[in-house]
XYZ file of C-alpha atoms in Angstrom:
294
model
C -21.098 16.046 2.784
C -19.761 19.346 3.961
C -15.918 19.601 4.298
C -13.478 22.112 5.792
C -11.449 24.019 3.235
C -8.305 22.160 4.777
C -9.861 18.767 5.088
C -7.949 17.420 1.945
C -4.295 18.735 3.155
C -1.540 16.640 3.979
C -1.628 15.469 7.649
C 2.568 14.968 8.063
C 2.980 12.326 10.858
C 6.265 10.445 12.377
C 8.010 7.205 11.021
C 9.444 5.086 13.201
C 13.298 3.352 13.262
C 14.197 0.461 15.641
C 17.289 0.849 17.248
C 18.674 0.431 20.808
C 15.595 -1.844 21.776
C 13.101 0.792 20.982
C 11.346 1.942 17.941
C 12.076 5.535 17.896
C 10.100 8.354 15.979
C 11.547 10.338 13.249
C 9.992 13.362 10.982
C 12.993 13.402 8.811
C 16.211 10.923 7.652
C 19.225 12.368 7.523
C 20.558 10.479 4.622
C 23.224 11.526 2.212
C 22.079 13.785 -0.407
C 20.695 11.851 -3.768
C 20.871 14.983 -6.283
C 18.858 13.335 -9.169
C 16.080 10.676 -9.269
C 18.168 8.690 -11.508
C 20.625 7.979 -8.672
C 17.977 6.054 -6.777
C 18.410 2.029 -7.155
C 15.618 -0.076 -8.338
C 13.000 -0.658 -5.932
C 11.111 -3.756 -5.109
C 7.346 -2.865 -4.442
C 5.033 -4.992 -2.680
C 1.154 -4.482 -1.619
C -1.110 -6.900 -0.099
C -4.470 -6.470 1.728
C -5.001 -8.849 4.542
C -8.290 -9.338 5.350
C -9.519 -8.001 8.774
C -12.483 -9.547 9.291
C -11.839 -13.225 9.038
C -11.110 -15.651 11.782
C -7.537 -16.703 13.154
C -6.006 -12.880 12.764
C -2.883 -13.412 14.579
C -2.085 -16.614 13.096
C -2.960 -15.203 9.479
C -0.761 -12.116 9.767
C 2.204 -14.297 11.218
C 1.738 -16.685 7.729
C 1.606 -13.519 5.773
C 4.766 -12.025 7.247
C 6.527 -15.527 6.968
C 5.420 -15.313 3.054
C 6.593 -11.703 2.476
C 10.421 -12.739 3.980
C 10.681 -15.412 1.450
C 9.927 -12.945 -1.340
C 12.571 -10.673 -0.123
C 16.077 -12.515 0.187
C 19.058 -10.926 1.274
C 20.170 -10.461 -2.439
C 16.960 -8.490 -3.499
C 16.771 -4.790 -4.044
C 15.477 -2.045 -1.309
C 11.875 -2.940 -0.516
C 8.678 -1.074 -0.112
C 5.782 -3.174 1.355
C 2.362 -1.350 1.610
C -0.309 -3.102 3.479
C -3.959 -2.366 3.915
C -6.739 -3.647 6.382
C -4.009 -3.502 9.348
C -5.324 -3.924 12.717
C -4.006 -2.734 15.844
C -2.865 -6.228 16.769
C -1.446 -6.465 13.218
C 0.821 -3.489 13.944
C 1.965 -4.816 17.040
C 3.034 -8.196 15.578
C 4.638 -6.543 12.848
C 6.760 -4.287 14.960
C 7.631 -7.512 17.349
C 9.104 -9.227 14.109
C 12.934 -9.440 14.340
C 13.628 -9.090 10.377
C 11.143 -6.348 10.150
C 13.165 -4.473 13.052
C 16.482 -4.732 11.113
C 15.300 -4.060 7.675
C 12.403 -1.349 7.414
C 11.055 1.989 8.852
C 7.386 2.074 9.481
C 4.926 4.541 8.993
C 2.615 3.467 12.141
C 2.996 1.671 15.404
C -0.635 2.282 16.412
C -3.911 3.740 14.859
C -3.189 7.343 15.874
C -3.257 8.547 12.592
C -5.878 6.597 10.835
C -9.032 7.926 10.279
C -10.586 4.753 11.476
C -9.122 3.312 14.628
C -10.343 -0.337 13.724
C -8.079 -0.794 10.534
C -5.887 1.314 8.345
C -2.672 1.257 5.997
C 0.835 0.694 6.717
C 3.811 1.397 4.751
C 7.271 -0.548 5.266
C 10.204 1.529 4.169
C 13.946 -0.656 3.411
C 16.213 1.372 5.496
C 18.616 1.600 2.459
C 16.166 4.048 0.791
C 16.692 7.911 1.668
C 13.206 8.391 3.165
C 12.335 12.152 3.742
C 8.732 12.346 5.059
C 5.349 10.554 5.593
C 1.772 12.108 5.512
C -1.546 11.388 4.967
C -4.512 12.719 3.000
C -8.021 11.976 3.955
C -10.434 10.778 1.443
C -14.159 11.662 1.090
C -15.171 8.347 2.811
C -17.827 6.481 4.549
C -15.201 3.955 5.561
C -12.745 6.262 6.957
C -10.431 5.521 3.973
C -6.949 7.766 3.265
C -3.950 8.095 1.208
C -0.769 7.361 2.926
C 2.140 8.969 1.155
C 5.940 8.174 1.725
C 8.523 10.752 0.433
C 11.773 9.097 -1.032
C 14.571 11.433 -1.751
C 14.958 13.612 -4.009
C 11.400 13.436 -5.739
C 9.975 9.898 -5.506
C 6.468 9.825 -3.831
C 4.357 6.306 -3.086
C 1.265 6.152 -2.292
C -0.645 3.298 -0.074
C -4.262 3.263 -0.781
C -7.572 1.644 0.011
C -10.551 3.111 -2.322
C -13.769 2.606 -1.128
C -15.389 -0.452 -1.136
C -18.771 -1.904 -2.852
C -20.931 -0.147 -5.600
C -22.198 3.146 -3.960
C -24.256 5.358 -5.149
C -22.769 7.955 -6.020
C -19.448 6.190 -6.008
C -16.613 7.775 -4.022
C -13.498 5.735 -5.746
C -13.333 8.417 -8.551
C -12.992 11.262 -6.049
C -10.764 9.374 -3.848
C -8.370 8.521 -6.793
C -8.439 12.324 -8.224
C -7.411 13.443 -4.598
C -4.462 10.795 -4.203
C -3.032 11.680 -8.027
C -2.887 15.570 -7.658
C -0.104 14.713 -5.026
C 1.381 12.252 -7.192
C 1.567 14.734 -9.910
C 2.447 17.676 -7.686
C 5.438 19.832 -9.403
C 7.916 19.021 -6.631
C 7.291 15.424 -7.513
C 9.348 13.763 -10.462
C 7.815 10.493 -10.246
C 5.149 8.747 -7.978
C 3.534 5.390 -7.613
C 0.115 4.407 -6.189
C -0.342 0.757 -5.211
C -3.010 -0.879 -2.977
C -6.732 -1.992 -2.987
C -8.593 -0.164 -5.623
C -11.828 -2.192 -4.888
C -12.191 -1.943 -8.713
C -15.282 -3.852 -9.005
C -17.649 -1.743 -11.561
C -17.011 -0.706 -15.217
C -15.988 2.963 -14.641
C -13.010 1.541 -12.448
C -11.161 0.659 -15.643
C -10.599 4.070 -16.802
C -9.696 5.756 -13.454
C -6.194 5.599 -13.388
C -5.835 6.900 -17.093
C -8.402 9.445 -16.441
C -5.946 10.947 -13.812
C -2.834 10.690 -15.937
C -1.533 7.321 -14.445
C -0.248 4.673 -16.385
C -0.959 0.995 -15.429
C 2.046 -1.417 -14.463
C -0.454 -4.285 -15.640
C 0.062 -5.409 -19.530
C -2.287 -8.093 -19.786
C -5.772 -8.076 -21.072
C -8.308 -6.402 -18.902
C -10.807 -8.825 -17.309
C -8.399 -11.877 -17.888
C -7.904 -14.113 -15.184
C -4.543 -13.768 -15.238
C -4.819 -10.074 -13.795
C -7.383 -11.070 -11.012
C -6.303 -10.524 -7.502
C -9.626 -11.067 -5.775
C -12.429 -13.575 -5.707
C -10.332 -16.696 -6.199
C -9.869 -17.129 -2.605
C -13.673 -15.694 -1.344
C -16.173 -18.398 -1.873
C -20.088 -17.054 -1.683
C -19.137 -13.478 -2.715
C -21.611 -11.610 -4.691
C -19.151 -9.908 -6.623
C -17.157 -11.711 -9.289
C -13.490 -12.222 -9.851
C -11.547 -9.093 -10.744
C -8.441 -7.221 -10.535
C -9.252 -4.973 -7.420
C -5.748 -4.383 -6.686
C -3.638 -2.339 -8.780
C -0.152 -0.549 -9.317
C -0.252 2.801 -11.123
C 2.690 5.246 -11.792
C 3.336 8.882 -13.352
C 6.334 10.875 -14.056
C 9.354 11.188 -16.121
C 11.889 8.447 -16.210
C 10.386 5.929 -14.207
C 8.925 2.692 -14.988
C 7.075 -0.257 -13.222
C 8.204 -3.659 -14.720
C 7.799 -7.083 -13.943
C 4.195 -7.037 -12.339
C 3.478 -10.578 -10.462
C 0.866 -11.876 -8.201
C 1.969 -13.623 -5.077
C 0.072 -15.040 -1.949
C -2.037 -17.524 -3.765
C -2.856 -20.501 -1.648
C -0.853 -18.968 1.556
C -3.212 -20.242 4.558
C -3.565 -21.131 8.135
C -5.390 -24.304 9.765
C -6.530 -24.772 13.530
C -8.476 -27.796 14.773
C -8.857 -28.907 11.231
C -10.006 -25.573 9.951
C -8.267 -24.214 7.053
C -8.309 -20.552 5.998
C -6.543 -18.783 3.644
C -4.370 -15.729 5.068
C -6.575 -13.213 3.085
C -9.114 -13.085 0.294
C -6.271 -10.767 -1.958
C -3.737 -11.826 -3.804
C -0.805 -9.536 -3.371
C 1.285 -7.665 -6.042
C 5.020 -7.300 -6.405
C 6.827 -5.359 -9.231
C 10.144 -3.525 -9.833
C 10.281 0.140 -9.820
C 13.184 1.463 -12.300
C 14.478 4.914 -12.670
C 16.255 6.370 -15.442
C 14.412 4.984 -17.963
C 12.325 6.742 -20.558
C 8.560 6.719 -20.597
C 7.114 3.973 -22.736
C-alpha cells in the first residue's frame, strides 16, 4: 500500500480537562516547570483492552470503571490509564463519570481523531502530572490502528498502542512497533513507555520489543501461565492463552516495576446471563524515575 511521505508524521490533537461544568480542550498545560526527569514522582500505569464486540457494552464499561477506581485509592501516586477498543458510547460514559472528571485529563471525547470511528484508544492522564502534549501516529494497518502518545514534562513519553490483530501474511505488527519505538527513542525524549494490546499471538512477537530497543516489564518465563493476559476469559477461541498485552520501556534513569495483572473474573449479569467485562486482563505497574538501567 502506497503512503504519502507524511503519513507517519505526528498528528497533534487537544486534550480535555473538566471544569465549570464542561470539558474544555487544551493544547498545552501551564504546569510549573520540571527541569529534570528525576523530579517526576512515581507513576502508576494501567492498561486494559475492553472488548468492543461483546454484548452489554454499557454495563461492562461501567463495571470496568468501577473496578479501575478500586485500584486507585486516594493515596495512590499519579496515574495513567491506557484503554483500548473504546467506542463512542464508552467515551460518553467515561466523560460522565464523576471521579474521572475530578482526577484526569482525557485525550478524546469523540472519535474525531481515531483512524476508524468504530473504536480506538483513549488515555487518561492524572491532573497532578505536568502534561505537555498529545499526538497520534497512524500505523500501516488494515484495521485502523494507531499509536497514541502523551508527553509529560520534561521528557517522558507514553504510548498507548493496539497492534494489528490476527495472523496476517505479511504481518503488520513488526512495522507498527518500529513506527512507535522510533518516537519513544526520539532524541528529545529521555524515557518512554509503550503499553497496551500487542496481539502477541505468533512466535516472532516474542522478540519485537528487544529488536526495537525496548525492555520488557515482565520478568517471568515466556509462555508461563502467570504472564497470560488473554484467552482465559475467551472460551472457544482458535488462539491459545497468551501474553497478548505488554508494558515495554526505554531510556535512561527509568524503571517499570511491580507488573501485575488485574481484572480477572470481573463480570456483569443481566437476565441470568453472566459476561466477563472483557476478554483481556489488565496490566498495572509502577514507573519509577531516577533509577539506573538494569
